[in-house]
Short mmCIF file of C-alpha atoms and ligand atoms in Angstrom, two decimals:
data_model
loop_
_atom_site.label_atom_id
_atom_site.label_comp_id
_atom_site.label_asym_id
_atom_site.label_seq_id
_atom_site.Cartn_x
_atom_site.Cartn_y
_atom_site.Cartn_z
CA UNK F 15 -29.42 36.51 -13.23
CA UNK F 16 -27.61 32.70 -12.67
CA UNK F 17 -29.89 30.41 -11.19
CA UNK F 18 -28.73 29.27 -7.48
CA UNK F 19 -28.27 25.50 -6.58
CA UNK F 20 -28.16 23.96 -3.12
CA UNK F 21 -25.56 21.35 -3.23
CA UNK F 22 -25.76 19.42 -0.01
CA UNK F 23 -22.72 17.07 0.46
CA UNK F 24 -20.97 19.48 -1.98
CA UNK F 25 -17.78 18.74 -0.42
CA UNK F 26 -17.64 15.00 -0.95
CA UNK F 27 -16.83 12.78 -3.52
CA UNK F 28 -19.64 13.18 -6.80
CA UNK F 29 -20.79 16.59 -4.84
CA UNK F 30 -17.55 18.40 -5.66
CA UNK F 31 -17.38 17.23 -9.22
CA UNK F 32 -20.90 17.93 -9.52
CA UNK F 33 -20.35 21.64 -8.37
CA UNK F 34 -17.56 21.71 -10.54
CA UNK F 35 -19.82 20.97 -13.75
CA UNK F 36 -22.55 23.19 -12.17
CA UNK F 37 -20.57 26.18 -12.04
CA UNK F 38 -18.60 25.38 -15.35
CA UNK F 39 -22.21 25.74 -16.71
CA UNK F 40 -22.92 29.23 -15.26
CA UNK F 41 -24.60 28.00 -12.04
CA UNK F 42 -24.33 29.67 -8.61
CA UNK F 43 -23.99 27.42 -6.10
CA UNK F 44 -24.16 27.16 -2.32
CA UNK F 45 -22.67 24.13 -0.36
CA UNK F 46 -23.90 22.85 2.79
CA UNK F 47 -21.99 20.04 4.31
CA UNK F 48 -21.13 19.03 7.87
CA UNK F 49 -17.76 17.69 6.72
CA UNK F 50 -18.31 14.63 8.61
CA UNK F 51 -16.57 12.73 5.56
CA UNK F 52 -14.87 15.12 3.43
CA UNK F 53 -12.33 18.05 3.84
CA UNK F 54 -12.99 22.18 3.61
CA UNK F 55 -9.81 22.00 1.33
CA UNK F 56 -12.24 20.75 -1.58
CA UNK F 57 -13.27 24.48 -1.91
CA UNK F 58 -9.72 25.45 -2.95
CA UNK F 59 -9.70 22.85 -5.53
CA UNK F 60 -12.93 23.71 -6.72
CA UNK F 61 -11.83 27.36 -6.91
CA UNK F 62 -8.47 26.45 -8.57
CA UNK F 63 -10.67 24.38 -11.75
CA UNK F 64 -13.51 26.69 -12.14
CA UNK F 65 -12.21 30.32 -11.24
CA UNK F 66 -15.01 31.11 -8.54
CA UNK F 67 -15.52 29.52 -4.84
CA UNK F 68 -18.80 28.51 -3.88
CA UNK F 69 -20.65 29.64 -1.02
CA UNK F 70 -20.64 27.37 1.90
CA UNK F 71 -22.10 26.45 5.03
CA UNK F 72 -21.20 24.10 7.69
CA UNK F 73 -23.94 22.07 9.51
CA UNK F 74 -25.98 18.53 9.37
CA UNK F 75 -29.29 18.80 7.77
CA UNK F 76 -30.88 16.20 9.73
CA UNK F 77 -31.11 19.60 12.10
CA UNK F 78 -34.13 20.81 11.54
CA UNK F 79 -33.68 24.01 13.04
CA UNK F 80 -30.54 25.01 11.39
CA UNK F 81 -31.84 23.69 7.92
CA UNK F 82 -34.77 25.98 8.93
CA UNK F 83 -32.52 29.25 9.56
CA UNK F 84 -30.43 28.26 6.63
CA UNK F 85 -33.19 28.65 4.10
CA UNK F 86 -34.59 31.52 6.13
CA UNK F 87 -31.13 33.35 4.89
CA UNK F 88 -31.05 31.74 1.54
CA UNK F 89 -33.69 33.20 -0.01
CA UNK F 90 -32.99 32.56 -3.85
CA UNK F 91 -32.58 28.99 -4.13
CA UNK F 92 -33.80 27.75 -7.46
CA UNK F 93 -33.14 23.73 -6.99
CA UNK F 94 -31.48 21.37 -4.43
CA UNK F 95 -29.39 18.33 -5.23
CA UNK F 96 -29.28 16.06 -2.21
CA UNK F 97 -25.63 14.37 -1.64
CA UNK F 98 -25.70 14.58 1.86
CA UNK F 99 -26.01 11.11 3.32
CA UNK F 100 -23.92 8.42 5.39
CA UNK F 101 -22.90 5.80 2.44
CA UNK F 102 -21.03 2.95 4.02
CA UNK F 103 -23.04 -0.57 3.62
CA UNK F 104 -21.26 -2.31 6.43
CA UNK F 105 -21.51 0.31 8.96
CA UNK F 106 -25.08 0.96 8.20
CA UNK F 107 -26.04 -2.73 9.53
CA UNK F 108 -24.35 -1.80 12.95
CA UNK F 109 -25.60 1.63 13.15
CA UNK F 110 -29.04 1.43 11.84
CA UNK F 111 -30.72 4.26 13.80
CA UNK F 112 -27.72 6.58 12.61
CA UNK F 113 -28.33 6.09 9.05
CA UNK F 114 -31.85 6.12 9.16
CA UNK F 115 -31.96 9.54 11.27
CA UNK F 116 -29.25 11.11 9.08
CA UNK F 117 -30.38 9.95 5.64
CA UNK F 118 -33.88 10.18 6.45
CA UNK F 119 -34.21 13.15 8.65
CA UNK F 120 -32.15 15.28 6.18
CA UNK F 121 -34.08 14.57 3.38
CA UNK F 122 -37.61 15.35 5.34
CA UNK F 123 -36.48 18.74 6.56
CA UNK F 124 -35.10 20.00 2.99
CA UNK F 125 -38.60 18.94 1.87
CA UNK F 126 -40.39 20.96 4.00
CA UNK F 127 -38.41 23.99 3.88
CA UNK F 128 -38.70 23.52 -0.21
CA UNK F 129 -42.12 23.47 0.35
CA UNK F 130 -42.29 26.53 2.72
CA UNK F 131 -39.93 28.58 0.65
CA UNK F 132 -41.36 27.44 -2.60
CA UNK F 133 -38.15 25.77 -4.05
CA UNK F 134 -39.72 23.16 -6.71
CA UNK F 135 -37.05 21.38 -7.88
CA UNK F 136 -34.73 18.45 -6.32
CA UNK F 137 -32.16 16.07 -7.90
CA UNK F 138 -31.47 13.23 -5.11
CA UNK F 139 -28.49 10.59 -5.14
CA UNK F 140 -30.15 7.21 -5.12
CA UNK F 141 -28.44 3.94 -6.17
CA UNK F 142 -28.54 0.67 -7.89
CA UNK F 143 -28.74 -1.38 -4.86
CA UNK F 144 -32.78 -0.66 -4.84
CA UNK F 145 -32.69 -3.36 -7.74
CA UNK F 146 -30.90 -5.98 -5.17
CA UNK F 147 -30.13 -8.69 -7.67
CA UNK F 148 -32.47 -8.04 -10.63
CA UNK F 149 -33.92 -11.15 -12.10
CA UNK F 150 -33.38 -9.89 -15.68
CA UNK F 151 -30.14 -7.78 -16.70
CA UNK F 152 -29.76 -4.80 -17.84
CA UNK F 153 -31.75 -3.29 -15.59
CA UNK F 154 -34.04 -1.07 -16.54
CA UNK F 155 -36.39 1.70 -14.64
CA UNK F 156 -39.20 -0.58 -14.84
CA UNK F 157 -37.28 -3.58 -13.24
CA UNK F 158 -39.13 -4.25 -10.28
CA UNK F 159 -37.22 -2.74 -6.74
CA UNK F 160 -36.23 -5.54 -4.22
CA UNK F 161 -36.20 -5.29 -0.42
CA UNK F 162 -32.46 -3.74 0.47
CA UNK F 163 -29.88 -5.99 1.89
CA UNK F 164 -28.94 -3.33 4.28
CA UNK F 165 -30.36 -0.32 6.24
CA UNK F 166 -28.24 1.98 4.03
CA UNK F 167 -29.87 0.43 1.03
CA UNK F 168 -33.32 0.75 2.85
CA UNK F 169 -32.44 4.57 3.06
CA UNK F 170 -32.15 4.99 -0.69
CA UNK F 171 -35.89 2.91 -1.08
CA UNK F 172 -37.74 4.88 1.40
CA UNK F 173 -35.73 8.43 0.37
CA UNK F 174 -37.33 7.40 -2.99
CA UNK F 175 -40.96 7.04 -1.77
CA UNK F 176 -40.68 9.76 0.51
CA UNK F 177 -40.08 11.81 -2.64
CA UNK F 178 -42.71 10.69 -4.97
CA UNK F 179 -45.49 10.69 -1.87
CA UNK F 180 -44.34 14.46 -0.85
CA UNK F 181 -44.29 15.32 -4.91
CA UNK F 182 -47.79 13.94 -5.51
CA UNK F 183 -49.11 15.16 -2.44
CA UNK F 184 -47.40 18.68 -3.22
CA UNK F 185 -48.18 20.63 -6.64
CA UNK F 186 -44.93 22.30 -7.59
CA UNK F 187 -42.67 20.40 -6.17
CA UNK F 188 -40.75 17.99 -8.16
CA UNK F 189 -37.76 15.48 -7.70
CA UNK F 190 -35.31 13.62 -9.86
CA UNK F 191 -33.94 10.32 -8.16
CA UNK F 192 -30.46 9.46 -10.15
CA UNK F 193 -30.02 5.57 -9.34
CA UNK F 194 -25.82 5.52 -9.66
CA UNK F 195 -24.41 2.62 -10.61
CA UNK F 196 -20.54 2.11 -9.12
CA UNK F 197 -19.16 6.06 -9.29
CA UNK F 198 -15.13 5.66 -10.18
CA UNK F 199 -12.24 7.61 -10.98
CA UNK F 200 -11.41 11.73 -10.58
CA UNK F 201 -11.54 14.75 -12.24
CA UNK F 202 -9.14 15.18 -15.19
CA UNK F 203 -6.86 17.84 -13.27
CA UNK F 204 -6.17 15.57 -10.09
CA UNK F 205 -7.48 18.22 -8.23
CA UNK F 206 -10.73 16.34 -6.60
CA UNK F 207 -11.30 13.09 -6.40
CA UNK F 208 -12.09 9.98 -3.94
CA UNK F 209 -10.53 10.46 -0.68
CA UNK F 210 -12.15 7.70 1.80
CA UNK F 211 -11.29 8.06 5.70
CA UNK F 212 -9.47 5.06 6.90
CA UNK F 213 -9.92 1.34 4.77
CA UNK F 214 -11.56 2.08 1.68
CA UNK F 215 -14.91 -0.34 1.48
CA UNK F 216 -15.00 0.56 -2.45
CA UNK F 217 -13.25 -1.48 -5.08
CA UNK F 218 -11.25 1.31 -6.84
CA UNK F 219 -9.85 3.16 -3.89
CA UNK F 220 -8.75 0.06 -2.46
CA UNK F 221 -6.93 -0.76 -5.70
CA UNK F 222 -5.23 2.82 -5.92
CA UNK F 223 -4.14 2.69 -2.07
CA UNK F 224 -2.73 -0.83 -2.85
CA UNK F 225 -0.71 0.33 -5.88
CA UNK F 226 0.45 3.42 -3.78
CA UNK F 227 1.91 1.34 -1.16
CA UNK F 228 -0.63 1.77 1.74
CA UNK F 229 -2.29 -1.49 1.22
CA UNK F 230 -0.36 -4.94 1.29
CA UNK F 231 -3.00 -6.54 -0.94
CA UNK F 232 -6.26 -6.34 -2.49
CA UNK F 233 -8.52 -9.34 -1.69
CA UNK F 234 -10.91 -9.94 -4.80
CA UNK F 235 -14.29 -10.78 -2.68
CA UNK F 236 -15.22 -14.46 -4.47
CA UNK F 237 -14.40 -16.08 -7.70
CA UNK F 238 -16.96 -18.59 -7.91
CA UNK F 239 -19.85 -16.16 -8.77
CA UNK F 240 -21.77 -17.50 -12.16
CA UNK F 241 -19.92 -14.84 -14.51
CA UNK F 242 -17.19 -15.75 -16.91
CA UNK F 243 -14.10 -15.27 -14.78
CA UNK F 244 -16.17 -16.12 -11.27
CA UNK F 245 -15.69 -12.36 -10.17
CA UNK F 246 -18.96 -10.22 -9.59
CA UNK F 247 -19.87 -7.90 -12.34
CA UNK F 248 -20.66 -4.14 -11.83
CA UNK F 249 -21.24 -1.01 -13.89
CA UNK F 250 -18.56 1.37 -13.14
CA UNK F 251 -19.37 5.24 -14.21
CA UNK F 252 -16.92 7.86 -14.64
CA UNK F 253 -17.86 10.69 -11.67
CA UNK F 254 -17.51 13.53 -14.41
CA UNK F 255 -19.59 11.76 -16.24
CA UNK F 256 -22.30 11.00 -13.33
CA UNK F 257 -21.99 15.00 -12.41
CA UNK F 258 -23.45 15.78 -15.53
CA UNK F 259 -26.14 13.63 -15.42
CA UNK F 260 -27.09 15.89 -12.55
CA UNK F 261 -26.45 19.17 -14.33
CA UNK F 262 -28.90 17.80 -17.40
CA UNK F 263 -31.13 16.75 -14.38
CA UNK F 264 -31.29 20.30 -12.70
CA UNK F 265 -31.78 21.89 -16.43
CA UNK F 266 -34.74 19.76 -17.06
CA UNK F 267 -36.61 20.79 -13.87
CA UNK F 268 -35.81 24.42 -14.91
CA UNK F 269 -36.84 23.83 -17.85
CA UNK F 270 -40.28 22.24 -16.87
CA UNK F 271 -39.39 19.12 -18.98
CA UNK F 272 -40.22 16.52 -16.62
CA UNK F 273 -42.90 13.84 -17.65
CA UNK F 274 -44.26 13.74 -14.38
CA UNK F 275 -43.32 15.52 -11.07
CA UNK F 276 -41.67 12.27 -9.66
CA UNK F 277 -39.09 10.86 -12.05
CA UNK F 278 -36.10 8.04 -11.36
CA UNK F 279 -33.46 7.06 -13.84
CA UNK F 280 -30.46 4.81 -14.19
CA UNK F 281 -26.82 6.40 -14.37
CA UNK F 282 -24.46 3.74 -15.61
CA UNK F 283 -22.47 3.12 -18.72
CA UNK F 284 -24.57 0.09 -19.57
CA UNK F 285 -21.39 -1.85 -19.51
CA UNK F 286 -20.70 -4.81 -16.89
CA UNK F 287 -17.19 -5.34 -16.03
CA UNK F 288 -15.67 -8.11 -13.98
CA UNK F 289 -13.35 -7.47 -10.50
CA UNK F 290 -10.72 -9.32 -12.39
CA UNK F 291 -11.08 -7.27 -15.71
CA UNK F 292 -11.02 -4.35 -13.48
CA UNK F 293 -8.07 -4.93 -11.54
CA UNK F 294 -6.00 -5.77 -14.42
CA UNK F 295 -7.22 -3.03 -16.68
CA UNK F 296 -6.08 -1.02 -13.94
CA UNK F 297 -2.58 -2.56 -13.93
CA UNK F 298 -2.10 -2.62 -17.65
CA UNK F 299 -3.23 1.14 -18.24
CA UNK F 300 -1.18 2.57 -15.54
CA UNK F 301 1.78 0.17 -15.42
CA UNK F 302 1.67 -0.46 -11.66
CA UNK F 303 1.50 -3.52 -9.72
CA UNK F 304 -1.32 -4.53 -7.53
CA UNK F 305 -1.22 -7.30 -5.56
CA UNK F 306 -4.30 -9.18 -5.16
CA UNK F 307 -5.51 -12.35 -3.31
CA UNK F 308 -9.24 -14.59 -4.25
CA UNK F 309 -10.80 -14.75 -1.05
CA UNK F 310 -14.35 -15.57 0.34
CA UNK F 311 -17.45 -13.87 -0.75
CA UNK F 312 -18.19 -10.37 1.17
CA UNK F 313 -21.48 -10.86 2.76
CA UNK F 314 -24.68 -8.76 1.17
CA UNK F 315 -22.61 -8.87 -2.12
CA UNK F 316 -24.65 -9.58 -5.13
CA UNK F 317 -23.33 -11.22 -8.24
CA UNK F 318 -23.72 -9.17 -10.88
CA UNK F 319 -25.51 -5.67 -12.29
CA UNK F 320 -25.34 -3.25 -15.17
CA UNK F 321 -27.72 -0.69 -16.37
CA UNK F 322 -30.08 -0.20 -19.30
CA UNK F 323 -29.52 3.29 -20.27
CA UNK F 324 -32.13 3.95 -22.62
CA UNK F 325 -34.29 6.12 -20.42
CA UNK F 326 -31.29 8.27 -19.41
CA UNK F 327 -29.76 8.31 -23.07
CA UNK F 328 -33.37 9.31 -24.61
CA UNK F 329 -35.24 11.76 -21.91
CA UNK F 330 -32.09 13.33 -20.25
CA UNK F 331 -30.18 13.34 -23.35
CA UNK F 332 -26.90 12.10 -21.63
CA UNK F 333 -24.73 8.99 -22.10
CA UNK F 334 -21.51 8.39 -20.56
CA UNK F 335 -18.45 9.49 -22.51
CA UNK F 336 -15.28 8.34 -20.87
CA UNK F 337 -13.90 4.78 -21.36
CA UNK F 338 -12.99 2.33 -18.28
CA UNK F 339 -9.05 3.17 -19.42
CA UNK F 340 -9.39 6.54 -19.09
CA UNK F 341 -11.40 6.52 -15.80
CA UNK F 342 -8.77 4.19 -14.28
CA UNK F 343 -6.16 6.43 -15.28
CA UNK F 344 -7.63 9.22 -13.62
CA UNK F 345 -8.26 7.50 -10.60
CA UNK F 346 -4.44 6.56 -10.34
CA UNK F 347 -3.32 10.10 -11.28
CA UNK F 348 -5.48 11.47 -8.51
CA UNK F 349 -4.08 9.00 -6.02
CA UNK F 350 -0.56 9.86 -6.94
CA UNK F 351 -1.25 13.80 -6.45
CA UNK F 352 -2.81 12.72 -3.02
CA UNK F 353 0.29 10.44 -2.02
CA UNK F 354 3.00 12.82 -3.49
CA UNK F 355 3.87 9.89 -6.02
CA UNK F 356 5.96 11.22 -9.00
C1 UD1 E 415 -21.87 -0.86 -2.64
C2 UD1 E 415 -23.35 -0.67 -2.51
C3 UD1 E 415 -23.87 0.71 -3.38
C4 UD1 E 415 -23.27 1.85 -2.62
C5 UD1 E 415 -21.91 1.59 -2.77
C6 UD1 E 415 -20.79 2.99 -2.04
C7 UD1 E 415 -24.45 -2.68 -2.55
C8 UD1 E 415 -25.39 -3.92 -3.66
N1 UD1 E 415 -24.03 -1.70 -3.44
O1 UD1 E 415 -21.20 -1.07 -4.09
O2 UD1 E 415 -25.33 0.47 -3.25
O3 UD1 E 415 -23.52 2.85 -3.36
O4 UD1 E 415 -21.15 0.37 -2.32
O5 UD1 E 415 -20.31 2.60 -1.17
O6 UD1 E 415 -24.76 -2.61 -1.58
N2 UD1 E 415 -14.48 -5.39 -4.04
C9 UD1 E 415 -13.59 -6.32 -3.80
N3 UD1 E 415 -12.34 -6.20 -2.88
C10 UD1 E 415 -12.45 -5.14 -2.27
C11 UD1 E 415 -13.62 -4.20 -2.58
C12 UD1 E 415 -14.55 -4.64 -3.46
O7 UD1 E 415 -13.37 -7.56 -4.52
O8 UD1 E 415 -11.47 -4.87 -1.35
C13 UD1 E 415 -15.65 -6.33 -4.98
C14 UD1 E 415 -16.81 -6.37 -4.32
O9 UD1 E 415 -17.38 -7.71 -3.64
C15 UD1 E 415 -17.94 -5.61 -5.60
C16 UD1 E 415 -16.87 -4.71 -6.31
O10 UD1 E 415 -15.64 -4.67 -5.80
O11 UD1 E 415 -18.09 -7.28 -6.32
C17 UD1 E 415 -17.20 -3.49 -6.15
O12 UD1 E 415 -17.62 -3.34 -4.58
P1 UD1 E 415 -17.93 -1.99 -4.15
O13 UD1 E 415 -16.89 -0.63 -4.69
O14 UD1 E 415 -17.49 -1.71 -2.77
O15 UD1 E 415 -18.93 -1.26 -4.40
P2 UD1 E 415 -20.48 -2.28 -4.40
O16 UD1 E 415 -20.84 -3.17 -3.43
O17 UD1 E 415 -20.93 -2.74 -5.69
#
């Protein structure tokens, strides 16, 4: 019988790509999502890509009662991938309690039910934000974490601590936190992708919306950083590559291959690109114009970060495969599809 995976936040950006990869590998998927930042139509797209419609339940996992009822109903879950969380850095500064409540209580409700129903395995969406501005680059998993710059970032750090403590206290509970660098791009089918509500906070959706004519110009936040061209550097990881990192993590847990009950891995490409390099590459590979202007730095941004991915390469047997060029092509193909641009 195929293994059943609960994917929370499975209609969201990274979640939907991961559901596709799981179903392609023969897993049975049940999605829980409150649709607060995603659309139910994503289920049609997943079905179109994989030929299979995942089970779906709509509720917020911070609701303890609803989470308990869910686990009473779904008795055959083998593992959980927990994506469902709020993720806007700026908004988290304005609404810290909403972020702490949603992001932390949902994790605690899940862990409580995993223990009760003997579900052993959890893969969690963490972030390179836990490193802050590291003293040395690239960052390895032994690079120390730094105090979070935002409530959002702090929910990731505290979630990691909760999983570490809970898995140590409860034999049979195993967790893997994946520290994502900057996920970008879309599925090659252009049937799923990133679809931010309102004005995008993140770089690539802002670029694709500017190219599509929805925004007048991109603001490049700062060109006076200590980097070769003065703009900030990140490690941009293709969302399908990232989705595959979840599948290998699930297999590692199901096959009991983990070295300890709580593990964490960097999930990036190992390459850093500057904002300017990214914008120029987008313009070149897609043959479209993106107007941009250099403005002040954005509060809370770090100067540069990229991953050392040795541990994920060696332990998970995973590495990023897609180039930045093809990833930026996929991002534009998706935006064109959404906006009906030929
Ligand atoms: C941030 C968070 C990350 C979180 C992610 C998802 C930090 C350090 N990082 O990543 O943890 O998971 O958001 O929301 O908190 N930029 C522009 N113009 C724009 C938008 C962005 O120049 O209109 C620049 C930024 O200044 C940055 C780079 O592009 O240098 C990437 O920005 P963004 O896509 O927002 O991601 P991060 O801030 O790296």
